Amino acid sequence: MYWNVFKRLLRFSLVHKQLWIWGLITLLIATLCDVAGPYLIKVFIDEHLTNGVYISEATLTLLAFYLAAMFIGAVGHYAQALLFSKVALSVVETLREQVFHAVIHRPVAYFDTTSTGAIVSRLTNDSEAIKELFLNVIATFVQNLVLVTGIFIMMGILDIHLMLVSALILPFIALAMWGYQRLSTPLFQKVRSLLSDINARLHESLSGMSVIQALNQQPRFDEQFQDTVWQHYLWRVRNVRLDGLMLRALVDFMSMLALAAIVFAFGLTSLEQSVEIGVLYAFINYLGRFVEPLIELTQRLNIMQQSLVAGQRVFELLDAPLEQYSGTARIEHGRIEARHLSFSYDDETTVLDNISFSIEPGKMLGIVGRTGSGKSTLTQLLLRFYPVAPDMLLIDDIPMDQISTSSLRKSVCMVEQEPFLFQGTLAENLIMGEQYTTNELTSALEQVGLSSLLQRLPEGLNTVLGERGSRLSNGERHLVAIARALLRQPKILILDEATATVDSASEALVQRTIQRLRGNLTLIVIAHRLSTIKDADNILVLHHGRLVEEGSHVSLLEKRGLYEHLYSIQTAHLALE
Ligand SMILES: Nc1ncnc2c1ncn2[C@@H]1O[C@H](COP(=O)(O)OP(=O)(O)OP(=O)(O)O)[C@@H](O)[C@H]1O
Ligand SMILES: [Mg+2]
């Protein structure tokens, strides 16, 4: 399974073939220079030093070669690090773009079951972890494998027997690597999960600060946090201890053994034939150089594991189904009809139960009902946020799934219960990628009674509203959202009235706006204040997802049912005020 993740990640990087190829070439050159160094010194020792020749044309040439090799090696290492980093960074960039694209094209239902934190961490932590795969794993692997191979080839050229003696160390190191991997994986996982606990605790404490302080919970939270941090410390120490023991000490010990074996073998050979002292020097040097990369490789295996886990999580998100509707029908009038409409978010609890109604174009429909009765859900279905069975819900007699997405988004606008404004200016929040003249913007604001707000804002339409429109009051935000919807000249406008945010004055504004709009488009108004929808053409009364009453204000009052009950509570309340 991880193999597939690895292959897929690799494919992402192959877009940059050129970078890869140059990276490998510079890596090869740098490594060749690395392994050439000890060989050149060996030549110096055996051919010149032992003959007592220090300075001659030949030694100077050798010195020049040596310096050149060191210099080219350094430049090569710099170039290859740069090239591999470029590959890594561009893979992360591509992944982030794709994840974001995938996220904003998910059906709304997806966000009911996926936490924001999880999505954010795909885009940030996981993408970073994947970067490590290219930066620290693949590059190091290639580099070290080339280095170790190069070293062995050089050793073979120098002395095949001593090379074989040195090679004896390899299976032991492989064993140590395997053992380290086995032992360290659970430690690593524990440390990571504790780290995410720390983050989660911090996050929760910060968001719930007012509750913590109001209920005097600081000592308890302090203690919990300390405990988690302490656990994290303990596991980290275990990890470090294992690293110290397995990585450095064990491998060093083995390389000492190998060294002893080489010196011994060297001694044995020298009994029979004359051997060159420079060869011994080169071997000792090479041995020192190949242990380091092996230790590095072992450490990188853990990073690789983490990167692949991260990669898998990112791919899961990328592969989840996108919202797909291929219908081409267009909305022309704005007639709505529901036929025995039933709906459930989770296929268990029924939220809407067998609802039938219809509205003609240009009419106004009011929806009332207690909190949680399914009012917002009903209107979200009209925006196709959730799929419904065909023929249960139709606009202009077209089943929802056959309407083209662009026509649906243009023709049906909703002002949500808690409208969202983006970080940006008032004008940007109204325009949202469309094209309107300043006149159109101001007249839309006028229509919802916000001209005075426009005058009050220091830079008018160009005033920055702050995060989520924090510069405005809740009521003003609601009205701006209505203006935003009006600008789009929809065929159907849905207003989901906020329960508490709009005061009586703002409500009067909304009501006046509604009066002005009537007849021009199909209006659906979800109201908590029944006065808002008093003169709607038709009113639906929902109760626990069922349509219990329907009719005009007057006829509903006469029925003396739920509507009359809600109305009398409100009028009594208003009388008290
Ligand atoms: N995304 C969701 N996933 C699962 N259940 C949901 C979701 N949204 C709403 N519900 C449930 O569906 C039911 C109806 O919710 P809905 O938001 O339609 O009520 P409402 O009539 O608009 O209430 P209010 O007057 O408080 O706005 C509630 O019981 C609610 O818990
Ligand atoms: Mg609601």
mmCIF file of N, CA and C and ligand atoms in Angstrom, residues 375-377 417 496 526 528, ligand 2:
data_model
loop_
_atom_site.group_PDB
_atom_site.id
_atom_site.type_symbol
_atom_site.label_atom_id
_atom_site.label_comp_id
_atom_site.label_asym_id
_atom_site.label_seq_id
_atom_site.Cartn_x
_atom_site.Cartn_y
_atom_site.Cartn_z
ATOM 1 N N LYS A 375 -36.249 23.861 8.854
ATOM 2 C CA LYS A 375 -36.457 24.983 7.926
ATOM 3 C C LYS A 375 -35.213 25.233 7.070
ATOM 4 N N SER A 376 -34.074 25.389 7.735
ATOM 5 C CA SER A 376 -32.846 25.657 6.971
ATOM 6 C C SER A 376 -32.521 24.483 6.065
ATOM 7 N N THR A 377 -32.745 23.275 6.564
ATOM 8 C CA THR A 377 -32.460 22.087 5.767
ATOM 9 C C THR A 377 -33.251 22.121 4.459
ATOM 10 N N GLN A 417 -28.428 32.002 7.694
ATOM 11 C CA GLN A 417 -28.728 32.457 9.041
ATOM 12 C C GLN A 417 -27.550 33.241 9.618
ATOM 13 N N ASP A 496 -32.852 33.376 5.227
ATOM 14 C CA ASP A 496 -32.959 32.596 6.463
ATOM 15 C C ASP A 496 -32.742 33.583 7.592
ATOM 16 N N ILE A 526 -37.565 32.418 5.743
ATOM 17 C CA ILE A 526 -37.683 31.659 6.991
ATOM 18 C C ILE A 526 -37.708 32.692 8.108
ATOM 19 N N HIS A 528 -38.353 33.861 12.190
ATOM 20 C CA HIS A 528 -38.616 33.582 13.595
ATOM 21 C C HIS A 528 -39.614 34.585 14.128
HETATM 22 MG MG MG B 2 -32.058 27.300 10.619
#
